[in-house]
Tab-separated table of C-alpha atoms in Angstrom:
chain	number	residue	atom	x	y	z
A	195	MET	CA	80.618	107.531	114.357
A	196	THR	CA	80.836	110.519	112.005
A	197	GLN	CA	80.385	113.836	113.759
A	198	LEU	CA	78.286	116.477	112.020
A	199	GLY	CA	78.459	120.203	112.694
A	200	LEU	CA	76.132	122.924	111.501
A	201	TRP	CA	75.420	126.653	111.464
A	202	ILE	CA	72.133	127.816	112.982
A	203	GLY	CA	70.584	131.083	114.144
A	204	LEU	CA	68.854	134.219	112.948
A	205	PRO	CA	70.191	135.752	109.714
A	206	GLY	CA	73.096	137.946	110.670
A	207	ALA	CA	73.719	135.902	113.817
A	208	LEU	CA	74.424	132.384	112.561
A	209	ARG	CA	76.515	130.402	115.018
A	210	GLU	CA	78.531	127.284	114.375
A	211	ILE	CA	77.794	124.518	116.869
A	212	THR	CA	81.351	123.433	117.592
A	213	ASP	CA	80.440	119.956	118.834
A	214	GLY	CA	79.369	117.690	115.993
A	215	ALA	CA	75.954	116.062	116.211
A	216	SER	CA	76.095	112.367	117.027
A	217	ALA	CA	72.874	111.735	115.074
A	218	PHE	CA	71.219	113.720	112.291
A	219	ASP	CA	67.920	112.514	110.827
A	220	ARG	CA	66.984	114.433	107.682
A	221	SER	CA	64.742	111.768	106.139
A	222	PRO	CA	62.050	113.337	103.942
A	223	ASP	CA	58.544	113.449	105.404
A	224	LEU	CA	56.533	112.290	102.375
A	225	GLY	CA	53.177	112.356	104.164
A	226	VAL	CA	51.738	109.700	101.840
A	227	THR	CA	48.503	108.046	103.036
A	228	GLU	CA	47.431	104.653	101.698
A	229	PHE	CA	43.792	103.625	101.167
A	230	ARG	CA	42.744	100.032	100.525
A	231	SER	CA	39.254	99.206	99.226
A	232	LEU	CA	37.206	96.168	100.197
A	233	ALA	CA	37.928	94.769	96.744
A	234	GLY	CA	41.657	94.966	97.427
A	235	GLY	CA	42.501	97.998	95.304
A	236	VAL	CA	45.081	100.427	96.681
A	237	THR	CA	45.185	104.190	96.178
A	238	THR	CA	47.507	106.757	97.750
A	239	TRP	CA	47.256	110.447	98.591
A	240	ALA	CA	50.189	112.829	98.994
A	241	PRO	CA	49.881	116.388	100.338
A	242	PRO	CA	50.888	119.187	97.926
A	243	VAL	CA	53.270	120.626	100.543
A	244	ARG	CA	55.749	118.261	102.212
A	245	PRO	CA	57.777	120.163	104.829
A	246	ARG	CA	61.240	118.912	105.701
A	247	ARG	CA	61.892	117.748	109.262
A	248	LEU	CA	65.258	117.571	111.002
A	249	LYS	CA	66.160	115.757	114.208
A	250	LEU	CA	69.583	116.242	115.786
A	251	THR	CA	71.153	114.929	118.972
A	252	TRP	CA	74.444	115.631	120.671
A	253	ASP	CA	76.144	113.576	123.374
A	254	SER	CA	77.607	116.770	124.847
A	255	MET	CA	77.908	120.456	123.985
A	256	GLN	CA	79.771	123.599	125.032
A	257	GLN	CA	77.849	125.888	127.375
A	258	ASP	CA	77.803	128.880	124.980
A	259	ASP	CA	76.383	126.743	122.194
A	260	VAL	CA	73.667	125.359	124.485
A	261	GLN	CA	72.698	128.877	125.495
A	262	HIS	CA	72.517	129.869	121.820
A	263	LEU	CA	70.127	126.987	121.041
A	264	ASP	CA	68.136	127.756	124.189
A	265	ARG	CA	67.557	131.369	123.126
A	266	LEU	CA	66.469	130.234	119.651
A	267	ALA	CA	64.101	127.590	121.020
A	268	ARG	CA	62.526	130.020	123.493
A	269	ARG	CA	62.289	132.734	120.789
A	270	LEU	CA	63.879	135.335	123.024
A	271	ASP	CA	65.292	137.403	120.147
A	272	GLN	CA	62.709	136.912	117.390
A	273	LEU	CA	59.383	135.126	117.000
A	274	GLY	CA	60.042	134.130	113.407
A	275	PRO	CA	61.860	131.115	111.958
A	276	VAL	CA	65.580	130.430	112.110
A	277	ALA	CA	68.105	129.773	109.368
A	278	LEU	CA	70.073	126.546	109.281
A	279	VAL	CA	72.915	125.563	106.961
A	280	ASP	CA	72.497	121.812	106.560
A	281	PRO	CA	75.975	120.215	106.826
A	282	LEU	CA	74.916	117.519	104.345
A	283	ALA	CA	73.532	119.924	101.708
A	284	ARG	CA	75.693	119.847	98.565
A	285	ASN	CA	73.698	122.546	96.766
A	286	LEU	CA	71.987	125.275	98.790
A	287	LEU	CA	69.592	126.186	95.970
A	288	GLY	CA	66.087	124.743	95.864
A	289	GLY	CA	65.601	121.561	93.856
A	290	ALA	CA	63.708	123.006	90.866
A	291	GLN	CA	65.722	126.228	91.025
A	292	ALA	CA	69.018	124.339	90.814
A	293	ALA	CA	67.724	122.391	87.816
A	294	GLY	CA	66.320	125.447	86.020
A	295	LEU	CA	62.787	124.041	86.097
A	296	GLY	CA	59.282	125.179	86.918
A	297	PRO	CA	57.565	128.545	87.451
A	298	SER	CA	59.996	131.431	87.815
A	299	GLU	CA	58.135	133.183	90.656
A	300	GLY	CA	60.191	133.106	93.830
A	301	LYS	CA	63.230	131.589	92.098
A	302	TRP	CA	64.678	134.409	89.982
A	303	SER	CA	64.341	138.169	89.678
A	304	VAL	CA	65.196	140.532	86.827
A	305	THR	CA	65.264	144.260	86.147
A	306	GLY	CA	62.229	145.496	84.252
A	307	THR	CA	61.740	143.834	80.876
A	308	GLU	CA	65.420	143.431	80.033
A	309	ILE	CA	65.173	139.661	80.653
A	310	ILE	CA	62.178	137.389	80.076
A	311	LEU	CA	61.973	133.803	81.345
A	312	TYR	CA	60.048	131.440	79.084
A	313	GLY	CA	58.837	127.932	79.772
A	314	GLY	CA	58.545	126.905	83.383
A	315	GLY	CA	54.811	126.252	83.108
A	316	VAL	CA	52.765	125.501	86.193
A	317	THR	CA	54.665	122.400	87.311
A	318	GLU	CA	58.241	121.848	88.434
A	319	VAL	CA	59.233	119.712	85.416
A	320	THR	CA	59.302	122.206	82.521
A	321	PRO	CA	62.690	123.771	81.639
A	322	ASN	CA	63.164	127.536	81.753
A	323	VAL	CA	64.638	129.510	78.879
A	324	VAL	CA	66.335	132.877	79.419
A	325	SER	CA	65.719	135.534	76.790
A	326	VAL	CA	67.814	138.708	77.057
A	327	GLU	CA	65.730	141.349	75.280
A	328	THR	CA	67.803	144.445	76.003
A	329	VAL	CA	71.313	145.227	77.240
A	330	PRO	CA	71.462	148.666	78.908
A	331	ALA	CA	74.234	151.226	78.565
A	332	SER	CA	76.050	149.674	81.536
A	333	GLY	CA	76.927	146.749	79.253
A	334	HIS	CA	75.131	144.003	81.172
A	335	THR	CA	71.759	142.997	82.621
A	336	ASP	CA	71.419	140.794	85.695
A	337	LEU	CA	69.485	137.636	86.559
A	338	VAL	CA	69.385	137.043	90.337
A	339	TRP	CA	68.790	133.718	92.104
A	340	ARG	CA	66.324	134.423	94.940
A	341	HIS	CA	65.837	132.742	98.279
A	342	PRO	CA	62.150	131.789	98.718
A	343	TYR	CA	61.890	133.381	102.184
A	344	PHE	CA	64.922	135.422	103.261
A	345	HIS	CA	66.448	138.452	101.538
A	346	GLY	CA	69.203	136.156	100.298
A	347	TYR	CA	70.840	132.877	101.249
A	348	PRO	CA	71.897	133.128	104.922
A	349	VAL	CA	75.663	133.222	105.474
A	350	ALA	CA	78.183	133.892	108.221
A	351	PRO	CA	81.261	136.116	107.796
A	352	GLY	CA	84.336	134.117	106.836
A	353	GLN	CA	82.416	131.250	105.208
A	354	THR	CA	83.575	130.165	101.747
A	355	TYR	CA	81.051	129.487	98.991
A	356	THR	CA	81.176	128.242	95.417
A	357	TRP	CA	78.764	129.681	92.839
A	358	TRP	CA	78.409	128.627	89.208
A	359	THR	CA	75.864	128.264	86.385
A	360	PRO	CA	77.222	125.364	84.299
A	361	GLY	CA	73.945	125.151	82.350
A	362	LEU	CA	74.163	128.689	80.987
A	363	ASP	CA	77.899	128.355	80.396
A	364	ALA	CA	77.381	125.148	78.413
A	365	ALA	CA	74.645	126.881	76.376
A	366	GLY	CA	77.144	129.586	75.378
A	367	ALA	CA	75.426	132.507	77.086
A	368	PRO	CA	77.709	135.601	76.996
A	369	MET	CA	78.207	136.627	80.612
A	370	LEU	CA	80.598	138.407	82.912
A	371	PRO	CA	82.424	136.105	85.380
A	372	ALA	CA	80.062	134.496	87.930
A	373	ARG	CA	79.364	136.877	90.807
A	374	VAL	CA	77.498	137.366	94.080
A	375	SER	CA	76.264	140.302	96.165
A	376	TRP	CA	76.601	140.443	99.957
A	377	TYR	CA	74.095	142.116	102.326
A	378	ASP	CA	74.041	142.766	106.066
A	379	ALA	CA	71.294	141.772	108.508
A	380	SER	CA	69.345	144.953	107.645
A	381	THR	CA	69.487	143.947	103.940
A	382	VAL	CA	71.863	146.818	103.170
A	383	PHE	CA	74.212	146.079	100.263
A	384	LEU	CA	77.826	145.557	101.354
A	385	SER	CA	79.944	144.460	98.385
A	386	GLU	CA	80.314	142.076	95.463
A	387	SER	CA	82.610	139.142	94.742
A	388	ALA	CA	83.267	137.459	91.400
A	389	ALA	CA	85.212	134.715	89.682
A	390	SER	CA	88.508	135.728	88.098
A	391	THR	CA	87.505	134.492	84.627
A	392	SER	CA	84.307	133.657	82.761
A	393	GLY	CA	83.186	130.068	82.410
A	394	ARG	CA	84.532	128.977	85.784
A	395	PRO	CA	83.016	128.745	89.289
A	396	ALA	CA	83.330	131.699	91.637
A	397	VAL	CA	84.908	130.746	94.984
A	398	VAL	CA	84.068	133.598	97.358
A	399	THR	CA	84.336	134.413	101.061
A	400	ALA	CA	81.616	136.203	103.026
A	401	PRO	CA	82.960	139.596	104.216
A	402	PRO	CA	82.570	141.053	107.725
A	403	ARG	CA	78.940	141.845	108.658
A	404	ALA	CA	77.600	139.659	105.842
A	405	ALA	CA	74.226	138.039	106.618
A	406	TYR	CA	72.954	137.190	103.120
A	407	VAL	CA	74.356	136.333	99.712
A	408	ARG	CA	72.549	136.771	96.410
A	409	PRO	CA	74.147	134.885	93.504
A	410	TYR	CA	73.557	136.217	89.998
A	411	VAL	CA	74.757	136.297	86.406
A	412	ALA	CA	75.334	139.364	84.238
A	413	PHE	CA	74.486	138.890	80.552
A	414	THR	CA	76.431	141.041	78.077
A	415	ALA	CA	74.477	140.441	74.854
A	416	LYS	CA	70.966	139.740	73.610
A	417	GLY	CA	69.923	136.163	72.895
A	418	MET	CA	68.078	133.111	74.173
A	419	TRP	CA	69.540	130.179	76.138
A	420	GLY	CA	68.341	127.272	78.249
A	421	MET	CA	68.661	127.946	81.968
A	422	GLY	CA	70.079	124.536	82.867
A	423	GLU	CA	71.749	123.720	86.167
A	424	SER	CA	73.225	126.026	88.801
A	425	VAL	CA	75.081	125.415	92.068
A	426	LEU	CA	75.569	127.406	95.274
A	427	ALA	CA	77.606	125.280	97.675
A	428	LEU	CA	79.296	125.746	101.017
A	429	GLY	CA	83.089	125.449	100.704
A	430	ASP	CA	85.334	125.271	97.642
A	431	VAL	CA	83.869	122.582	95.383
A	432	SER	CA	85.103	124.151	92.136
A	433	ALA	CA	87.296	121.184	91.182
A	434	ALA	CA	84.374	118.755	91.471
A	435	LEU	CA	82.102	121.044	89.436
A	436	LEU	CA	84.673	121.434	86.677
A	437	ALA	CA	85.038	117.640	86.660
A	438	GLY	CA	81.308	117.320	85.910
A	439	ASP	CA	79.669	117.016	89.338
A	440	ARG	CA	76.140	118.459	89.340
A	441	PRO	CA	74.648	118.111	92.852
A	442	ILE	CA	70.886	118.371	93.110
A	443	GLY	CA	69.391	121.285	95.023
A	444	ASP	CA	68.857	120.582	98.713
A	445	GLY	CA	67.593	124.065	99.556
A	446	THR	CA	68.096	126.153	102.703
A	447	PRO	CA	64.534	126.705	103.958
A	448	PRO	CA	63.637	128.561	107.151
A	449	TYR	CA	62.879	126.306	110.096
A	450	SER	CA	60.811	126.500	113.239
A	451	ILE	CA	62.119	124.725	116.342
A	452	THR	CA	59.423	122.315	117.513
A	453	ARG	CA	61.293	120.494	120.293
A	454	TYR	CA	64.405	121.144	122.349
A	455	SER	CA	65.824	119.501	125.471
A	456	HIS	CA	69.098	119.009	127.324
A	457	VAL	CA	70.449	117.581	130.565
A	458	ALA	CA	72.733	119.706	132.740
A	459	SER	CA	75.179	118.192	135.225
A	460	GLU	CA	75.159	120.020	138.557
A	461	GLY	CA	78.699	119.029	139.439
A	462	ASP	CA	80.791	120.151	136.453
A	463	GLY	CA	78.181	122.312	134.694
A	464	ALA	CA	78.427	120.225	131.522
A	465	TYR	CA	75.525	119.726	129.137
A	466	ARG	CA	74.727	116.354	127.634
A	467	ASP	CA	71.978	114.512	125.745
A	468	ILE	CA	70.956	117.591	123.778
A	469	SER	CA	68.047	117.075	121.383
A	470	LEU	CA	66.741	119.465	118.733
A	471	GLU	CA	63.864	119.023	116.283
A	472	LEU	CA	62.879	121.446	113.520
A	473	VAL	CA	60.266	121.637	110.785
A	474	GLU	CA	60.490	123.598	107.548
A	475	VAL	CA	58.364	126.732	107.392
A	476	THR	CA	56.443	126.789	104.109
A	477	PRO	CA	54.678	129.764	102.454
């Protein structure tokens, strides 16, 4: 059986669970209800918000990792939600955000009126168009990919990430090499990392004290281009992206732990049959 590991914790204190999960259920909770009339007609209803649910089990686990999960479940350090880096997520951006679709609120941020996002509409199916209206004296203006809840996408020092905007590159948008900004747990800016050349993915490593990453692009000229696809992935996936892979956005939402249990052996102090259930926290 394939073993699955993951990172979980409060931003700035993500911990890797060193024992891989023996089972990981990430099936979407569609919440669809079916109604059947006396005449035989069938209608369905789906809720506008469909939170993701995760269920994980481990056959056994190291004591320090169990204690970490126990503190999170009991909310000893913070009452709010936890961050979790899904080991199966191929693109950490949200689904519509990764596709460049839908309303821009909560997905991107700009400085003043230097950049205007057109399109988007009120649904998640309309493409966004980036219009650079002004380039300041610095020589570039930035478009930042936002996390819907945290200050940035939660990271742990030493983790490697790949960031790229193949949609904007294919559209011919003039940009500096792809880049990211790192922040600590207090949201204080730490440093930046960037690709070595334009038109290629940036493969970057989270520096010491890093808790969040904010990916962005820096436009160097005025113009208008389709947003298209973008990818923020854990690990070095640059070769696959350059070969044409475009993984859909899985997202990295905040979660609340709804159930946690384990069995401790009195003799050897080992922990076994660990179970963890989480539900996505939605705005």
